CSV table of C-alpha atoms in Angstrom, one decimal:
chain,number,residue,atom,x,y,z
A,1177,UNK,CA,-17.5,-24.1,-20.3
A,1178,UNK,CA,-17.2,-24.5,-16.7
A,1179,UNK,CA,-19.9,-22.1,-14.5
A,1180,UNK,CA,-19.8,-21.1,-11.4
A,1181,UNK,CA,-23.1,-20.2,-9.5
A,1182,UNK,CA,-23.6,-17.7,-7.2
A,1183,UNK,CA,-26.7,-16.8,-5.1
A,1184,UNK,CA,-28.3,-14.8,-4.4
A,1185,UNK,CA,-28.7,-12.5,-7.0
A,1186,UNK,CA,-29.7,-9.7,-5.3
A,1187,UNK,CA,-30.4,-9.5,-1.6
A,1188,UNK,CA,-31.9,-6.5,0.8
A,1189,UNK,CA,-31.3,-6.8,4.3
A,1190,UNK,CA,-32.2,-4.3,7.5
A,1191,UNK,CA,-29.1,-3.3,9.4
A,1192,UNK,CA,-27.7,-5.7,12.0
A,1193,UNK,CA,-28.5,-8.9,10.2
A,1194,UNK,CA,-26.5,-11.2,8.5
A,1195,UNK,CA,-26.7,-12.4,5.0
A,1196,UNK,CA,-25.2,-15.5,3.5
A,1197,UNK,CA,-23.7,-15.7,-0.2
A,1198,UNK,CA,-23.2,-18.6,-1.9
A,1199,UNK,CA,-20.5,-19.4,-4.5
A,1200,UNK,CA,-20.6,-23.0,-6.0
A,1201,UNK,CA,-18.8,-24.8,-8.7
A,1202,UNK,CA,-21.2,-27.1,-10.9
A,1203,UNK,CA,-19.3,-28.8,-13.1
A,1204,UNK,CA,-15.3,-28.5,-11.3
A,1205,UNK,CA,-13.9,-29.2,-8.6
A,1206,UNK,CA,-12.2,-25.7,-7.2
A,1207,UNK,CA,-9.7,-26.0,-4.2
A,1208,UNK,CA,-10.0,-22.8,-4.1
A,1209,UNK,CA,-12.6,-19.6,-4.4
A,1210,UNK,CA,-11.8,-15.8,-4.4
A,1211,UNK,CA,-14.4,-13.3,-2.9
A,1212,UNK,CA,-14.2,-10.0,-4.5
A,1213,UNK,CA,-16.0,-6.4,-3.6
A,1214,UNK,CA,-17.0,-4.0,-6.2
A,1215,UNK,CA,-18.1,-0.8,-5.8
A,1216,UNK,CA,-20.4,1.2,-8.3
A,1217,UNK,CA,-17.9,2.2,-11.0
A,1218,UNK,CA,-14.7,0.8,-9.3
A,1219,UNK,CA,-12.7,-1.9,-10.0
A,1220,UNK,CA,-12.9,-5.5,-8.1
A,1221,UNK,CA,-11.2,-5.9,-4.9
A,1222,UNK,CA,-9.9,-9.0,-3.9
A,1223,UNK,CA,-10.9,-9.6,-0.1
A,1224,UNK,CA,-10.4,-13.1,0.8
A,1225,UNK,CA,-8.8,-16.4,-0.5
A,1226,UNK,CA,-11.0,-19.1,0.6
A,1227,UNK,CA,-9.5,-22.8,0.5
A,1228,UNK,CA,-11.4,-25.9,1.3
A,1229,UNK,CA,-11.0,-27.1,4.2
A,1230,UNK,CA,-8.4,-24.6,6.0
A,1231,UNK,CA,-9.0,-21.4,7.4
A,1232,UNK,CA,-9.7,-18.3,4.9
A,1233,UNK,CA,-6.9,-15.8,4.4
A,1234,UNK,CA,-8.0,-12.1,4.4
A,1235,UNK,CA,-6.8,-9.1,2.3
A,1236,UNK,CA,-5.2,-6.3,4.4
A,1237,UNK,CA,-8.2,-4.2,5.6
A,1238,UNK,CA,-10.8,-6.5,5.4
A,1239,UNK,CA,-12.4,-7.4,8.6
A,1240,UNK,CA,-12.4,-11.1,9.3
A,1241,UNK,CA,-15.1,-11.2,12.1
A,1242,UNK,CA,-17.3,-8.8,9.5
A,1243,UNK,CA,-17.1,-11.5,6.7
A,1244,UNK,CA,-16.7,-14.8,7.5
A,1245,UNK,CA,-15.9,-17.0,4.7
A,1246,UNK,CA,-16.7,-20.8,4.7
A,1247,UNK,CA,-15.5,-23.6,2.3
A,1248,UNK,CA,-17.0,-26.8,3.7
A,1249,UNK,CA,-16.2,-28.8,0.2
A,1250,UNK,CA,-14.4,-28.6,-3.0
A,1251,UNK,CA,-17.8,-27.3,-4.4
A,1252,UNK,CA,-18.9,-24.7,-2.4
A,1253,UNK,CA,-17.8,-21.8,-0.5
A,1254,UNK,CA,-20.0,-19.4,1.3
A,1255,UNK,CA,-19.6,-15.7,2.8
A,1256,UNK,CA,-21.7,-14.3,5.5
A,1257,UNK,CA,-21.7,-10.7,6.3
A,1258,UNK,CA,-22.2,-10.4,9.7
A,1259,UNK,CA,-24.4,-7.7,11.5
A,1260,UNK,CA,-24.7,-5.9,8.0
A,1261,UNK,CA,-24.7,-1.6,7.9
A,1262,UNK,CA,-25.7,0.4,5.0
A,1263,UNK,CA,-21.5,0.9,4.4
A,1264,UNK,CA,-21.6,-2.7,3.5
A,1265,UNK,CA,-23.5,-2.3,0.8
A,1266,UNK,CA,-22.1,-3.4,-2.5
A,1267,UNK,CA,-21.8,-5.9,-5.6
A,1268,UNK,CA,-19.8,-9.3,-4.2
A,1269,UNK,CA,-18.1,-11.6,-6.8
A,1270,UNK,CA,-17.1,-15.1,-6.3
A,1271,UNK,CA,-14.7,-16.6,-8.6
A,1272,UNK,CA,-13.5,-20.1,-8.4
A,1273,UNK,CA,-10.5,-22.0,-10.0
A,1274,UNK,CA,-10.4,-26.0,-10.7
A,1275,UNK,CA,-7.7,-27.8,-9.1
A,1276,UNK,CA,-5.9,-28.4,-12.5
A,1277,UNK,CA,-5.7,-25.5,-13.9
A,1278,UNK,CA,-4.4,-22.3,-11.8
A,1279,UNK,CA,-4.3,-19.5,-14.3
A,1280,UNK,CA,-8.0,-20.4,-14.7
A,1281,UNK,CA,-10.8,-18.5,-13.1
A,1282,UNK,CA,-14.7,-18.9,-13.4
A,1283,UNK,CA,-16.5,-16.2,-11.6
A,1284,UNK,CA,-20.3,-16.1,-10.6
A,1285,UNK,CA,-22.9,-13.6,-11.7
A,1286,UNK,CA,-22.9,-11.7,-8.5
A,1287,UNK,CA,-24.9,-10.7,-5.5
A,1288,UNK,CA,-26.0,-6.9,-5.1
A,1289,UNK,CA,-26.5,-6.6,-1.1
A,1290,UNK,CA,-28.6,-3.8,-0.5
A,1291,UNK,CA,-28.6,-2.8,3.0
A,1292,UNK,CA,-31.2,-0.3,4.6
B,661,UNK,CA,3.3,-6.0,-4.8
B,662,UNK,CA,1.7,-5.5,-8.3
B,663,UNK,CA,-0.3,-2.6,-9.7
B,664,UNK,CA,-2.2,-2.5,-12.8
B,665,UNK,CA,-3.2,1.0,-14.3
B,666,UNK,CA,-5.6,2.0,-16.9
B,667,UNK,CA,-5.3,5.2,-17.5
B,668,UNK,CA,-8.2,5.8,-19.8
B,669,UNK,CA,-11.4,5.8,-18.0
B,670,UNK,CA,-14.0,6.4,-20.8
B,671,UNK,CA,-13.9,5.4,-24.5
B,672,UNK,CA,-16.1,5.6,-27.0
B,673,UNK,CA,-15.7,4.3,-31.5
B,674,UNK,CA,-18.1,3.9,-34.1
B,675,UNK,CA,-19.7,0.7,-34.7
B,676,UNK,CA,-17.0,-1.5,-37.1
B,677,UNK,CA,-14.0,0.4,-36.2
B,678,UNK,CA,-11.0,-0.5,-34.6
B,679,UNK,CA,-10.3,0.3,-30.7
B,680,UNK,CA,-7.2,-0.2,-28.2
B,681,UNK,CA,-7.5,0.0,-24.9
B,682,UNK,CA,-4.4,0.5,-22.7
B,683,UNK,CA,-2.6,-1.4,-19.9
B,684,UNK,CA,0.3,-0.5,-17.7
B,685,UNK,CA,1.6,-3.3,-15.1
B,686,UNK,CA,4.7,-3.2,-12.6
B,687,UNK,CA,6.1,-6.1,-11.2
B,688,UNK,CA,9.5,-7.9,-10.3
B,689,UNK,CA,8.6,-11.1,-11.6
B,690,UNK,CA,9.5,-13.0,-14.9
B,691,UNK,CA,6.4,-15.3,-14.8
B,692,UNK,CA,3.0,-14.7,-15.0
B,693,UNK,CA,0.0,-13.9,-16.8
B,694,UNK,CA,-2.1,-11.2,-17.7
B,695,UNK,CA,-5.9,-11.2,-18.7
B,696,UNK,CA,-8.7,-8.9,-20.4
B,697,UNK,CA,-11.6,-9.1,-18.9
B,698,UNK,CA,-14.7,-7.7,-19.8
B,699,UNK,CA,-18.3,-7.1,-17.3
B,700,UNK,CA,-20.9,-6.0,-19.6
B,701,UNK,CA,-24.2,-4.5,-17.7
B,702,UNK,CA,-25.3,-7.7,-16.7
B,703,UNK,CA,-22.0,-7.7,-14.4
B,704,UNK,CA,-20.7,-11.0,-14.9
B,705,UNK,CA,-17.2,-11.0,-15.8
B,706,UNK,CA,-16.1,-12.5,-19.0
B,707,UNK,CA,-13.1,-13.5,-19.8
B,708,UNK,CA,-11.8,-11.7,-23.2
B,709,UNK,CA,-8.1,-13.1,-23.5
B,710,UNK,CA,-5.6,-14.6,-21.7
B,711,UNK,CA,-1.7,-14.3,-22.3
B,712,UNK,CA,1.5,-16.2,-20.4
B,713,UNK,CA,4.5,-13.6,-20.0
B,714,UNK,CA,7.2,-16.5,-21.5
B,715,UNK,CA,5.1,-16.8,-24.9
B,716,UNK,CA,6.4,-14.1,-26.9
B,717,UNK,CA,3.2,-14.6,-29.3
B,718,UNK,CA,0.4,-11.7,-28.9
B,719,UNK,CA,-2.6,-13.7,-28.0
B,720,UNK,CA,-5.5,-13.6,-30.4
B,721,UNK,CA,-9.2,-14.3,-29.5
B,722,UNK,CA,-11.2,-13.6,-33.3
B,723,UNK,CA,-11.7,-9.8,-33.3
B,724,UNK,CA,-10.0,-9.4,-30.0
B,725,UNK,CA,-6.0,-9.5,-29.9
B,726,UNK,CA,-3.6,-7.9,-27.8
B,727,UNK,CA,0.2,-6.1,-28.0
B,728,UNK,CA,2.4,-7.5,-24.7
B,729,UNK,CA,5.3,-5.6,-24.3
B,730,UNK,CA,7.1,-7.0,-21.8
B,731,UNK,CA,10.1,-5.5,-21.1
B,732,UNK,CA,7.4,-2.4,-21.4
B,733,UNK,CA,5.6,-3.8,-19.3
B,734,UNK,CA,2.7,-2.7,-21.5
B,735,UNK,CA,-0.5,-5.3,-22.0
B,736,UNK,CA,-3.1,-3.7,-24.6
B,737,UNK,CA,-6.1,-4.7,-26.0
B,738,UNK,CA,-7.2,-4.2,-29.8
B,739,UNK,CA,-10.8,-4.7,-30.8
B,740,UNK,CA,-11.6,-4.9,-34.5
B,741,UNK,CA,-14.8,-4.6,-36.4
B,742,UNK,CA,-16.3,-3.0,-32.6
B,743,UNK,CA,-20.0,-4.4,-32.2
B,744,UNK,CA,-22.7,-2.6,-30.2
B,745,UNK,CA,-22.3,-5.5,-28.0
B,746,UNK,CA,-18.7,-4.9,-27.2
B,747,UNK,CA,-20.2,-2.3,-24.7
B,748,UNK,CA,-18.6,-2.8,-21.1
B,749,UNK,CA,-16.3,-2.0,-18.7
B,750,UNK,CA,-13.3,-3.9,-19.8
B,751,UNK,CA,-10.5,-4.6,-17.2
B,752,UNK,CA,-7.0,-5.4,-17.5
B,753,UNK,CA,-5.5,-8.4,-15.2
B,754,UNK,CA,-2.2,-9.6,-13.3
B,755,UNK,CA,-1.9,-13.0,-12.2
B,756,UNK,CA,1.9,-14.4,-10.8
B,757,UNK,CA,2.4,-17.6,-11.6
B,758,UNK,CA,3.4,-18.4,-7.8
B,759,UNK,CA,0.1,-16.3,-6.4
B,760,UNK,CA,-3.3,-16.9,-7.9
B,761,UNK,CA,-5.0,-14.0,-7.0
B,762,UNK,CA,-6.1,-11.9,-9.8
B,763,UNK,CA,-5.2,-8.0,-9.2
B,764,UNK,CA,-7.4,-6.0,-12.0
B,765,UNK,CA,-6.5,-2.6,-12.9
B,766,UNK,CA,-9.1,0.6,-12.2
B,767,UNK,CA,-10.8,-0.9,-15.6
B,768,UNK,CA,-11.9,1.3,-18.9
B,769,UNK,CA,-15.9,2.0,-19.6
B,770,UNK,CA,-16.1,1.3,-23.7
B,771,UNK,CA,-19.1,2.7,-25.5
B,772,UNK,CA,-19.5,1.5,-29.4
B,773,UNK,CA,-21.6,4.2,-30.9
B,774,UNK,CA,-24.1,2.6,-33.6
């Protein structure tokens, strides 16, 4: 089956830096990736819709300047939480879909951020 | 917009029994699909079952099978013969067929007791 890799795993930053996630598709091309935000014991929340090549669109809510999404290629699209606080902490999920088939979805392993 | 609610938080069966786990959607639309997904400890989501609104066929997936009521609007989940490793949060899923974003509902932790 299709995978979808997502690093890092885990990452612990001190406030006011930035971290970079990364959310690639080996083995599909994926026009386009969805960044989610879950919270211990909640639900995913969808935050942005990244497609390659244009700019990211942003769930109401969701600060754009905060989380700046990147999708350079049809392989690979990046977030970056900018100047990080502890309120930022939390498990992010990428999940990607090949060009070809919309109503499917491959979604990384996840990144716990950690921020101190 | 659409809302998906789960409205049982917690549930716990024996090992080899039967389970259902509920789901509730509202939308306007005729198209779409909705999805089972399950995220075991280890977090990554897994997809359980997938089923298009226009295919009046439950969708079955081995032990895993589901009751759409559409006019409902009612989407649940049946496990049989339960496994220790059925243990996870299991969430229910809209998808429109003109939107591809996923919206999940508030999800339901399942415990299979050995």
């Amino acid at each position: 089956g299709a995978v979808v890799s997502q690093h890092p795993s885990r990452v612990i930053c001190k406030s006011g830096t930035s971290v970079k996630i990364e959310c690639r598709s080996l083995d599909f091309q994926a026009t386009t990736m969805f960044w989610y935000r879950q919270f211990p014991k909640q639900s995913l929340m969808l935050m942005a819709t990244s497609n390659e090549g244009s700019k990211a669109t942003y769930e109401q809510g969701v600060e754009k300047d905060k989380f700046l999404i990147n999708h350079a290629s049809l392989t690979l699209s990046t977030l970056t939480v900018t100047s990080a606080h502890p309120e930022d902490s939390s498990f992010y999920i990428c999940s990607a879909k090949p060009w070809d088939r919309k109503e499917k979805l491959f979604f990384g392993s996840g990144t716990q951020l950690s921020v101190l | 917009a659409q809302t998906v609610t789960q409205s049982q938080p917690e549930m716990s069966v024996q090992e080899a029994e039967t389970v259902t786990l509920s789901c509730t959607y509202d939308t306007s639309e005729n198209n779409y699909y909705l999805f089972w997904y399950k995220q075991p400890p280890s977090r990554q989501m897994i997809l359980v079952i997938r089923q298009e609104a226009y295919k009046q066929q439950n969708a079955t997936e081995n032990r895993f099978s589901v009751n759409f009521q559409k006019a409902a609007k009612s989407f649940s989940l049946k496990i049989s013969d339960s496994q220790l490793g059925d243990t996870a949060m299991y969430f229910c899923a809209f998808m429109s067929f003109g939107n591809e974003k996923l919206t999940f509902g508030t999800g339901t932790r399942l415990t299979i007791i050995p």
